[in-house]
Coordinates of C-alpha atoms and ligand atoms in Angstrom, one line a residue:
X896 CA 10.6 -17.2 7.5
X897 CA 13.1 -16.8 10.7
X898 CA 15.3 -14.2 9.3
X899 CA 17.1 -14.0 12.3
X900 CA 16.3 -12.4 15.6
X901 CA 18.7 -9.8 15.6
X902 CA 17.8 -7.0 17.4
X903 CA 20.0 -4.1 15.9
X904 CA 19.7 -5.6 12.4
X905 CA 21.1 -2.5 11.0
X906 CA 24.6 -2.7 12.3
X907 CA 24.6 -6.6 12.0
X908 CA 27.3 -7.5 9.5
X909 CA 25.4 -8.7 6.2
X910 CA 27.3 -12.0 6.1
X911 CA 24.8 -13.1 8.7
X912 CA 21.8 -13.1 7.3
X913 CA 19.9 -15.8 6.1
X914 CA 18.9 -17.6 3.4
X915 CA 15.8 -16.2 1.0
X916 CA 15.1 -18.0 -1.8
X917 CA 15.6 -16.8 -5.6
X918 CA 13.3 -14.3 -7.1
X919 CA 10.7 -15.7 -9.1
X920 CA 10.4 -15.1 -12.7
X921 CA 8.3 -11.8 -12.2
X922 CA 11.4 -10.3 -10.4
X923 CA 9.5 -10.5 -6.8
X924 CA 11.5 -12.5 -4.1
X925 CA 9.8 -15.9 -2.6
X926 CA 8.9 -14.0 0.7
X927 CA 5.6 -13.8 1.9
X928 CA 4.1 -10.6 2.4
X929 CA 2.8 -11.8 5.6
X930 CA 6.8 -12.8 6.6
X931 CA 7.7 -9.6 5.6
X932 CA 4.8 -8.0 8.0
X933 CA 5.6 -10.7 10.5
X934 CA 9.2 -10.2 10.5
X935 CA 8.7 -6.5 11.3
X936 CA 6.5 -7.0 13.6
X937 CA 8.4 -9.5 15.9
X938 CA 11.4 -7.4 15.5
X939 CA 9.5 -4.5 17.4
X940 CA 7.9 -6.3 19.5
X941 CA 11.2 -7.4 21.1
X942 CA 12.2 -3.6 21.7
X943 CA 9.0 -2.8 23.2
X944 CA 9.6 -5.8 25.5
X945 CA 6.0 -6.7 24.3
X946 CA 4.7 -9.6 26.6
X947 CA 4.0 -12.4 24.6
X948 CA 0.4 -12.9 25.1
X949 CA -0.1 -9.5 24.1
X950 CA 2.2 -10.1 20.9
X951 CA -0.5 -13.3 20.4
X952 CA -3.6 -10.9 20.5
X953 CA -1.8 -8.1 18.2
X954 CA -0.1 -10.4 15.4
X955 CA -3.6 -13.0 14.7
X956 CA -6.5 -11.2 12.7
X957 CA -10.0 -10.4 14.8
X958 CA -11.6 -11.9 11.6
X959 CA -10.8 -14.4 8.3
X960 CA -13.4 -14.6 6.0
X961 CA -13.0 -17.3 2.7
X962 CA -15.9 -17.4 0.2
X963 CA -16.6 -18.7 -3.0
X964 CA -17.7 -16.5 -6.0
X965 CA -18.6 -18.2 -9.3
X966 CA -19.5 -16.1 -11.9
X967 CA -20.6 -17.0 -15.5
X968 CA -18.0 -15.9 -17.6
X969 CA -19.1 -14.9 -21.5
X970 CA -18.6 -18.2 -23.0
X971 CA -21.5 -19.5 -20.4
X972 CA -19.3 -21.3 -18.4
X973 CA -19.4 -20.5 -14.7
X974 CA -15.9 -19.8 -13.4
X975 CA -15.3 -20.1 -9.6
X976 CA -13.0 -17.7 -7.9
X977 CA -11.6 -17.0 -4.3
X978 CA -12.2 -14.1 -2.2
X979 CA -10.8 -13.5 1.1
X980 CA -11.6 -10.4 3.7
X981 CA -9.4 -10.2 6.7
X982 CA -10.5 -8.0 9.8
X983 CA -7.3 -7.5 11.9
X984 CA -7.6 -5.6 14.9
X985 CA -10.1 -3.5 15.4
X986 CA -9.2 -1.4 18.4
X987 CA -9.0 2.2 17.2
X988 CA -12.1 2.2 14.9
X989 CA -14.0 0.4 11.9
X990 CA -12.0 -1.9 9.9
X991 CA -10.4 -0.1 6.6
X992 CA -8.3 -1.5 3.9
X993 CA -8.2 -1.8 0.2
X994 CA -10.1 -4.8 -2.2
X995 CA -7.1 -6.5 -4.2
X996 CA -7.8 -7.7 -7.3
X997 CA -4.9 -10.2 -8.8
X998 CA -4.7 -13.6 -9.7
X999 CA -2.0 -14.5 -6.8
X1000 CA -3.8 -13.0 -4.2
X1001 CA -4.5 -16.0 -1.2
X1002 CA -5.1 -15.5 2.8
X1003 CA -1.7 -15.1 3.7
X1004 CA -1.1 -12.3 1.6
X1005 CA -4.6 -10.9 2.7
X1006 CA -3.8 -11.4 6.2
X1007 CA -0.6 -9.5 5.8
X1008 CA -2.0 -6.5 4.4
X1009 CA -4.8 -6.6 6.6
X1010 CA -1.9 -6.3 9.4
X1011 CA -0.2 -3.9 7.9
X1012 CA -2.8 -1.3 7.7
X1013 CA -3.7 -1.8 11.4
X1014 CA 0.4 0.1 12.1
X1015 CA -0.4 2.5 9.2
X1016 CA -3.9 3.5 9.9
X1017 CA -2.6 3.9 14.1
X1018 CA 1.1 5.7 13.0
X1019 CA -1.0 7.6 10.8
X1020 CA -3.5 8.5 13.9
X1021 CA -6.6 8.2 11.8
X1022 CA -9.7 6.5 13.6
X1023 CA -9.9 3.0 11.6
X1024 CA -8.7 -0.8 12.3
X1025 CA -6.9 -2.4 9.6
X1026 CA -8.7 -4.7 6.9
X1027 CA -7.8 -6.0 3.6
X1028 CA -9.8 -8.0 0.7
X1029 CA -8.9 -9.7 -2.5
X1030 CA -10.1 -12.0 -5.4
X1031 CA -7.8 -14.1 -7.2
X1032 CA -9.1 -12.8 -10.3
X1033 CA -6.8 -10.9 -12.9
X1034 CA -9.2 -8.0 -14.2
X1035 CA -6.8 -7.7 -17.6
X1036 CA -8.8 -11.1 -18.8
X1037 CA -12.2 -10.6 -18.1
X1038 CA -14.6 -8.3 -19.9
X1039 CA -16.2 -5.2 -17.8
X1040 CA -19.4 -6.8 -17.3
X1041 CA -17.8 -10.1 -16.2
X1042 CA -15.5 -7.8 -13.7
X1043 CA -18.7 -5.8 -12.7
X1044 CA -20.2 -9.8 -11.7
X1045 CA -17.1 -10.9 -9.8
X1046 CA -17.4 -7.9 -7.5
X1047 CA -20.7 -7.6 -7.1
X1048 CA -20.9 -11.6 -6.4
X1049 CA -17.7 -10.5 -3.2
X1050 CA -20.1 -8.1 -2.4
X1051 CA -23.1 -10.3 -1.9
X1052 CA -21.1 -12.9 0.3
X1053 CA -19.0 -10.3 2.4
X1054 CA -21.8 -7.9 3.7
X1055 CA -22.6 -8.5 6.8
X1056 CA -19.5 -8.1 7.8
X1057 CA -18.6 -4.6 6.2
X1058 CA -20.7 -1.3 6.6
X1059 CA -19.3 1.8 7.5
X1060 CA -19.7 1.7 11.4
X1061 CA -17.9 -2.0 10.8
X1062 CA -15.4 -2.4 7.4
X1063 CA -15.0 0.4 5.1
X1064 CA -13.3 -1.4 1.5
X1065 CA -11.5 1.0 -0.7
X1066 CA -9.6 0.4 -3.8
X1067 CA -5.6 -1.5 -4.1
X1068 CA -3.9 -3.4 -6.7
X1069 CA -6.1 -3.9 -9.8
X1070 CA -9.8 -1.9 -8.8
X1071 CA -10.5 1.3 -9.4
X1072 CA -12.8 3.8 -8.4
X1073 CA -15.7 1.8 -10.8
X1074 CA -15.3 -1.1 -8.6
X1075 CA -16.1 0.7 -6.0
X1076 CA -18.8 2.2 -7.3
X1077 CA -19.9 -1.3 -8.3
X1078 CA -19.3 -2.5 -4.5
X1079 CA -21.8 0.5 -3.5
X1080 CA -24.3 -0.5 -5.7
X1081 CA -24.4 -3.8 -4.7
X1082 CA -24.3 -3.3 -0.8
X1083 CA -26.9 -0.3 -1.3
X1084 CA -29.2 -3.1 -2.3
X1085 CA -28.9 -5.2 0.5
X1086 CA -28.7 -2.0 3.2
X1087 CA -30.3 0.7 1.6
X1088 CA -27.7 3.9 -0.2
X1089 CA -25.1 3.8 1.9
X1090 CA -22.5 6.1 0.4
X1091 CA -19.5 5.7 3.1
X1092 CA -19.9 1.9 2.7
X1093 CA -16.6 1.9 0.6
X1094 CA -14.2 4.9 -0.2
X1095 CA -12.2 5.3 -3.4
X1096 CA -15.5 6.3 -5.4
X1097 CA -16.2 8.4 -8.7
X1098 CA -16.9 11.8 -8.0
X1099 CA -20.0 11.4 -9.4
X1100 CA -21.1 9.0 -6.7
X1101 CA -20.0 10.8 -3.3
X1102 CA -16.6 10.1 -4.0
X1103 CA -14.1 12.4 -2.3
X1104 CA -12.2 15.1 -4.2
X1105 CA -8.3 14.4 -4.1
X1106 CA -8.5 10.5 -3.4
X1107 CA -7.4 8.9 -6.5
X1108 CA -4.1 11.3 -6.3
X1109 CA -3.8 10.9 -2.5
X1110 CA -1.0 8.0 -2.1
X1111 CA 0.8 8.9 -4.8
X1112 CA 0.9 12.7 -3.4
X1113 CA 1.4 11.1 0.1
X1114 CA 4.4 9.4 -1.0
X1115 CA 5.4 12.8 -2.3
X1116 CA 5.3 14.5 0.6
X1117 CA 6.8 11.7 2.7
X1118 CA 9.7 12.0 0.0
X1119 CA 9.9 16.2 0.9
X1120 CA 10.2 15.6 4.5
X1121 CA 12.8 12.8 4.2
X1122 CA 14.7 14.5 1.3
X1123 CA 16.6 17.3 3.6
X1124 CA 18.4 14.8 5.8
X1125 CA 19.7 13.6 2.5
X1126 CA 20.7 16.9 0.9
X1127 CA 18.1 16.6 -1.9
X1128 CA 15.7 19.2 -3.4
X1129 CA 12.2 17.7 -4.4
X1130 CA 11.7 19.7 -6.8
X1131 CA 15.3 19.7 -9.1
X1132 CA 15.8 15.5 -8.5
X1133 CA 16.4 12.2 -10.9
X1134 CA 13.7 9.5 -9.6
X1135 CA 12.6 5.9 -10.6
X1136 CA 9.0 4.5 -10.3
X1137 CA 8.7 1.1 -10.1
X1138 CA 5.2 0.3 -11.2
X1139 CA 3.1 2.3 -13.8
X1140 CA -0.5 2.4 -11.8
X1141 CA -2.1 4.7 -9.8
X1142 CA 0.4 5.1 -6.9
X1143 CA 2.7 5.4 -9.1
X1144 CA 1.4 7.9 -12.2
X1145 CA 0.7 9.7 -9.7
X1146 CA 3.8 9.7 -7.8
X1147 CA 5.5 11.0 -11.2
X1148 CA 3.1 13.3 -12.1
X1149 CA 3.6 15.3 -8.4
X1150 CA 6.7 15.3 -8.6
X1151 CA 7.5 16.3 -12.6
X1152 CA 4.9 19.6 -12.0
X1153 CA 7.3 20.3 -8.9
X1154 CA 10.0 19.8 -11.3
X1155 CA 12.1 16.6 -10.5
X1156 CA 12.5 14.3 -13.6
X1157 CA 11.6 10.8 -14.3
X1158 CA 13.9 9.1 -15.3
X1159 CA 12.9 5.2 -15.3
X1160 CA 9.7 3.7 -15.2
X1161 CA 8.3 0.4 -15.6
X1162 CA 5.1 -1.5 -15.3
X1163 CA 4.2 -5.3 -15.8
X1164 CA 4.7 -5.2 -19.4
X1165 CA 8.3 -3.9 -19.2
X1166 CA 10.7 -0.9 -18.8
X1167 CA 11.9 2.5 -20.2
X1168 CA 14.7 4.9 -19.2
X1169 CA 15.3 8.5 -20.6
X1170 CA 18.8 10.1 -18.8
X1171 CA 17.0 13.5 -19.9
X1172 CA 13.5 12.4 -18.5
X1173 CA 10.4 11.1 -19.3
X1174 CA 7.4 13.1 -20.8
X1175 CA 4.9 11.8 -17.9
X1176 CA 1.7 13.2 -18.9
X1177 CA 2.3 11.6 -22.6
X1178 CA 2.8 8.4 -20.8
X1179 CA -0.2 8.7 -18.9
X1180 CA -2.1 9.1 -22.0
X1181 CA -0.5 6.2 -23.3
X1182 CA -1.2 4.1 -20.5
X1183 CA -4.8 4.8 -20.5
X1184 CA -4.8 4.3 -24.2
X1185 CA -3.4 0.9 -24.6
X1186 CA -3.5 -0.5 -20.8
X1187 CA 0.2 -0.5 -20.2
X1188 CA 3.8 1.2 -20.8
X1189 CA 4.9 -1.6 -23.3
X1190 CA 5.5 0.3 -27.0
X1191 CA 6.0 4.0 -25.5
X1192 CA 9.3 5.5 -27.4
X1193 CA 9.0 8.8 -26.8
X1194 CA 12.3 10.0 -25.9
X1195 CA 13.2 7.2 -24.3
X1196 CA 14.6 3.7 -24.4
X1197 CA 13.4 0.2 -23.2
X1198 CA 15.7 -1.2 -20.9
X1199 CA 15.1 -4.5 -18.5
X1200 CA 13.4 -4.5 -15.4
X1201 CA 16.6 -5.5 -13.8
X1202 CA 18.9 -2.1 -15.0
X1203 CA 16.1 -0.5 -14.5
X1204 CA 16.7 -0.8 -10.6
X1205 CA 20.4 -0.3 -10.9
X1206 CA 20.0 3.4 -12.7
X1207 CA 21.7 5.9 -10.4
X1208 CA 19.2 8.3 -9.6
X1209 CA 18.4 10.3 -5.9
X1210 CA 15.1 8.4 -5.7
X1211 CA 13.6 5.1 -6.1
X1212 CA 9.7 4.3 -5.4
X1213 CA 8.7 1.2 -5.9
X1214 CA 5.0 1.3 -6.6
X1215 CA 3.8 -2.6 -7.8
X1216 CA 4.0 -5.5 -5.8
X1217 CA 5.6 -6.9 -2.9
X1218 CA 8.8 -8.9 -2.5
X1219 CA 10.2 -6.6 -6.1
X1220 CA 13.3 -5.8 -3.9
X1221 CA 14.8 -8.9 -2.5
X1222 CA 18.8 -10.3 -1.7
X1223 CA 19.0 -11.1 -4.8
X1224 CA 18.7 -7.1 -6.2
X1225 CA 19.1 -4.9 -3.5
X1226 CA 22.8 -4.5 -4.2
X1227 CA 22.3 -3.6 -7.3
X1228 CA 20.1 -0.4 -6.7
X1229 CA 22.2 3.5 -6.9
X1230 CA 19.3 5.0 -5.5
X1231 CA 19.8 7.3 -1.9
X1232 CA 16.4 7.5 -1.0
X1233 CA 13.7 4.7 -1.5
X1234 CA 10.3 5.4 -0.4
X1235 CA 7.7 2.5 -0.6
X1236 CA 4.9 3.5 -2.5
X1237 CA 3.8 -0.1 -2.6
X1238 CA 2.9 -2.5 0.5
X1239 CA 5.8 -4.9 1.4
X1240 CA 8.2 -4.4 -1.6
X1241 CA 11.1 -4.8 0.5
X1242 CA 12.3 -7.8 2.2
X1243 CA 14.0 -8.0 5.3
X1244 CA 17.7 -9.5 3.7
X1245 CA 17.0 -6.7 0.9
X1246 CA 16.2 -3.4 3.6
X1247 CA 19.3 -4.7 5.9
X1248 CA 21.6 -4.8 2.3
X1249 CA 19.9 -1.0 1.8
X1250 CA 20.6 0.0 5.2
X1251 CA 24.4 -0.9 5.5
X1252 CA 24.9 0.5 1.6
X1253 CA 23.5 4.4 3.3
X1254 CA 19.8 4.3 1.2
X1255 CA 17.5 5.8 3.8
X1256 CA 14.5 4.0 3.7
X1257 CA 10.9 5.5 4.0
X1258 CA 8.9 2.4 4.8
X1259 CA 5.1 1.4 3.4
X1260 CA 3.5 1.3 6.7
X1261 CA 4.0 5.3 6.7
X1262 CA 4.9 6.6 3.6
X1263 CA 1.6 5.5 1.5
X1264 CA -1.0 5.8 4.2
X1265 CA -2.0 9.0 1.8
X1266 CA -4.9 6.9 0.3
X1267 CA -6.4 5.6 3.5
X1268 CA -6.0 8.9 4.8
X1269 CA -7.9 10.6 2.2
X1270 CA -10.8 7.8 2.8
X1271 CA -10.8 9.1 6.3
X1272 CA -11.8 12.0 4.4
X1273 CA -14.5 10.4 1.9
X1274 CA -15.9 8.3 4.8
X1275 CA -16.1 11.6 6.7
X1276 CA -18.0 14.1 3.9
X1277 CA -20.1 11.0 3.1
X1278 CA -21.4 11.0 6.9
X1279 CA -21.7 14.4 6.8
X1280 CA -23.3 14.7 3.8
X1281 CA -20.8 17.3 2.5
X1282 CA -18.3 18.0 0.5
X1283 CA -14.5 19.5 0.6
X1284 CA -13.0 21.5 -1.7
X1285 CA -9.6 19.5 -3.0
X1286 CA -7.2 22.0 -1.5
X1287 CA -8.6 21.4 1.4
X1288 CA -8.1 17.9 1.3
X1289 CA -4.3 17.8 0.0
X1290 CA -3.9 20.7 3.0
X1291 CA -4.9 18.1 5.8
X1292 CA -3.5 14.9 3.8
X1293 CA 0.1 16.8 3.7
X1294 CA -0.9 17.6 7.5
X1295 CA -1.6 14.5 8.7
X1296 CA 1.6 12.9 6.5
X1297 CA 4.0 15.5 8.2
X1298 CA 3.4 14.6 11.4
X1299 CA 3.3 11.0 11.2
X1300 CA 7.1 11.3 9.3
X1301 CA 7.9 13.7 12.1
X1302 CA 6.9 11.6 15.0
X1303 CA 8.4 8.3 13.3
X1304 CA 11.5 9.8 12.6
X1305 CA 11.9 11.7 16.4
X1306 CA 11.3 8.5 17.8
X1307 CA 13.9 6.5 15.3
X1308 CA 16.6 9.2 16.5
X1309 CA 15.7 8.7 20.0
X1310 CA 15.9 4.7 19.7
X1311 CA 18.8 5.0 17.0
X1312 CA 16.6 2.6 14.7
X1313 CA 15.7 2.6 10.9
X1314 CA 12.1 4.6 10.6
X1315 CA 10.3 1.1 9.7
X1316 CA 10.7 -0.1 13.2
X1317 CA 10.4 3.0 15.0
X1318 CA 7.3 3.0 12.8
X1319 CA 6.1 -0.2 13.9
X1320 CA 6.5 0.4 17.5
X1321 CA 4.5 3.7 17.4
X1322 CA 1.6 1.8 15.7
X1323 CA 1.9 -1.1 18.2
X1324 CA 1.5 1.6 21.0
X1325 CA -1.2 3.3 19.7
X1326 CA -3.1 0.0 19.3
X1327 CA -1.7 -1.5 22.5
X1328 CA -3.5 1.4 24.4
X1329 CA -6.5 1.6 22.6
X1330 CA -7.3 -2.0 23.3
X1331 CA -6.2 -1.9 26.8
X1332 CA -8.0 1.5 27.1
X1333 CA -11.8 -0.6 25.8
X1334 CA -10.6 -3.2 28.1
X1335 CA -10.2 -5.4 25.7
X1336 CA -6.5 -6.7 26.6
X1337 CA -4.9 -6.0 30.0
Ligands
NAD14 P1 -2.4 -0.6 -9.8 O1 -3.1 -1.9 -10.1 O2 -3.1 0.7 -10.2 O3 -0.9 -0.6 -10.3 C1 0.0 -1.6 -10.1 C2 1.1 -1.3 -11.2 O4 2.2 -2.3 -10.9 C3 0.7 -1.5 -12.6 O5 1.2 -0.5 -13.4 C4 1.3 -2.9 -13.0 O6 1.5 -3.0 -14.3 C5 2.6 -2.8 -12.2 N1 3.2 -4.1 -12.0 C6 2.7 -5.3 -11.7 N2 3.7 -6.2 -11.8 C7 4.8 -5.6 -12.0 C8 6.2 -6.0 -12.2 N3 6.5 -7.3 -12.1 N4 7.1 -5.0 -12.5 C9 6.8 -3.7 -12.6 N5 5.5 -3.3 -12.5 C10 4.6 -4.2 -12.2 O7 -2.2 -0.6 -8.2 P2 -1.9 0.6 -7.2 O8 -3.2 0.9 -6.5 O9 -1.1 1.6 -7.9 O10 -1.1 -0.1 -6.1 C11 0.3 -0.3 -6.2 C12 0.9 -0.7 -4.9 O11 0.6 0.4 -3.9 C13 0.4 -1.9 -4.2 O12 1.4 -2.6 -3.5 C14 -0.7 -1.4 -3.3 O13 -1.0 -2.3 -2.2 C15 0.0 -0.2 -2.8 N6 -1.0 0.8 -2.3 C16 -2.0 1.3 -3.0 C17 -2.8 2.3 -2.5 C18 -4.0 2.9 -3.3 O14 -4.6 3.8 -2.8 N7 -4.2 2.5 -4.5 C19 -2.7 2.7 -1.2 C20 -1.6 2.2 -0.4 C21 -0.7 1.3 -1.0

């Protein structure tokens, strides 16, 4: 996808832009994640003046790796999936990234997020490369155990290129803190117990205090330092969470103990609204009891996934998929924040609709780095043998999160751009002079 070179596409009159195909029945826009990363990254490339064999080195991965993984399903048939790791740039430290598991996931949506965690993991100044993984499995139709063989069998074909001096997996859309426990297991039998191998574990297995909340408290805190500039209060607020999982639970439970209410909520099996708000903690416990929202009525009302994007409210996160927020919705949302909770949920046509209708945007690449930041952490105490106390790690997670929003948004001032490209160009810098530091580009 060209969607147009414009350099100042925030003052560009929306009549331009170009064509982007209809959403898809799911509600996510025909986008690629990896145009939507691409896009981006072009678009600060051309401020930076970035020379273009330098733009070659930065925007193609170090590493693709494609395997097969056939697992015998319980029927006794053997069922082949895909699984995909993708090692982008490995400048500033070990590769890092979450394992995806979903039945859409391919190489170009791999590759993208691989990308997009090199910018995050370099705006967010922690010392990791960005990597991403993913089977094109979906874990709602297979039984534990056959789960348990899928990533065990992704294990056993991806090793030698992970470890935690090389590629440190953690969890994203659809594992959990058992599949990396799983992942562990599988590489500690091939290597010998190696606990900082992955990051995302139980507690009971090294695991670090604090990570399964981190993103969604991340996203919190990226929402209190943007919320100001907006006239907004955290804590006495009407928000929307698109997306019922564990960026998002979490991004509602935060901010409902600070106060704010939830007002709309959805997940893949539909949506409920609740002008008064929602009772999160009973919907958690109705999540984990039946495995999604679908059937929740307490004090509330189902509503399509559509109006659920149109409720007015001072905050929107989506927290799913990407491409949910596309030309063909944006105009519809009544949110004046949006903060991405979930990689690439915005595309292009959608965040120039956002921009000119005054929604301040708090892109992915900054505002969910919590969870990879909390890894840092894991991977850390499991080198170290040791083991924070979780105040300590929501103290440095909020620490880290501040400054990153502080020096994004200092340099968007400076520049007069959104934060997503100011964002952008900080992470190409960072990388840009750690590789030419190594001597690796000149
Ligand atoms: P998850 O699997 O725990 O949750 C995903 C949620 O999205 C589920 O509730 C699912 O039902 C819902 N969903 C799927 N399709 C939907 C649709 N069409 N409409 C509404 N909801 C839908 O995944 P997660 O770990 O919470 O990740 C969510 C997003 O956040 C992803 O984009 C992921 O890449 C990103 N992210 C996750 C982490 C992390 O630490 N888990 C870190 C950074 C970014």
């Amino acid at each position: 996808m060209d969607e147009g070179a414009a350099a100042s596409e925030h003052d560009e009159d929306v009549s331009h832009r170009q064509p982007e195909p209809e959403a898809t029945s799911a509600g996510q826009a025909e986008v690629s994640n990896y145009e939507i990363v691409s896009h981006w990254f072009d678009q600060a490339a051309e401020r930076l003046d970035l020379r273009d064999d330098l733009a070659a080195v930065l925007r193609s991965s170090y590493r693709e790796v494609q395997v097969q993984i056939p697992v015998k399903q319980s029927d006794g048939r053997m069922h082949v999936y895909h699984g995909y790791r993708v090692q982008h740039n490995g400048a500033r430290g070990p590769y890092k990234g979450g394992i995806r598991f979903h039945p859409d996931v391919d190489l170009d949506e791999v590759r993208a997020l691989a990308e997009l965690m090199t910018w995050k993991t370099a705006i967010a100044e922690i010392p990791f490369g960005g990597a991403k993984g993913g089977v094109n499995v979906d874990p709602a139709k297979l039984e534990p155990s056959e789960l348990q063989n899928v990533a065990r069998s992704f294990m056993d074909k991806v090793d030698k290129v992970l470890g935690p001096q090389r590629d440190i997996p953690a969890p994203d859309v659809g594992t959990n803190a058992q599949t990396m426990a799983w992942l562990m297991d599988e590489y500690g039998k091939l290597h010998g117990h190696t606990p900082a191998c992955v990051t995302g574990k139980p507690l009971a297995l090294e695991g670090s205090r604090g990570r399964e909340a981190a993103t969604g408290r991340g996203v919190v805190c990226m929402f209190s330092e943007a919320a100001p500039e907006r006239g907004l209060d955290p804590s006495d607020c009407d928000f929307v969470v698109q997306g019922f999982g564990n960026v998002g639970s979490w991004i509602a439970r935060i901010l409902c103990e600070r106060g704010a209410r939830l007002i709309g909520c959805s997940d893949a099996s539909g949506a409920i609204r609740s002008p008064k708000g929602i009772d999160v903690e009973a919907l958690v416990g109705h999540v984990s009891e039946n495995g999604a929202l679908e059937g929740f009525d307490k004090h509330s009302e189902t509503c399509s996934p559509d109006e659920l994007l149109g409720i007015e409210c001072d905050v929107l996160f989506p927290a799913a998929l990407g491409g949910m927020i596309h030309r063909g919705n944006a105009d519809t949302l009544r949110c004046k924040v949006l903060v991405e909770g979930a990689n690439s949920p915005t595309t292009p046509n959608a965040d120039e609709i956002l921009t000119a209708n005054g929604v301040h945007v708090v892109p992915d690449v900054m505002a969910n780095a919590g969870g990879v930041i909390v890894s840092y952490f894991e991977w850390v105490q499991n080198l170290q043998h040791f083991r924070w106390e979780e105040d300590a790690v929501n103290h440095q997670l909020e620490t880290i999160m501040r400054r990153a929003y502080r020096e994004v948004s200092g340099k968007a001032h400076a520049n007069g751009t959104p934060l997503r490209l100011a964002a952008y160009q900080l992470g190409i810098e960072r990388v840009l002079d750690a590789a030419r530091t190594r001597g690796y580009v000149s």
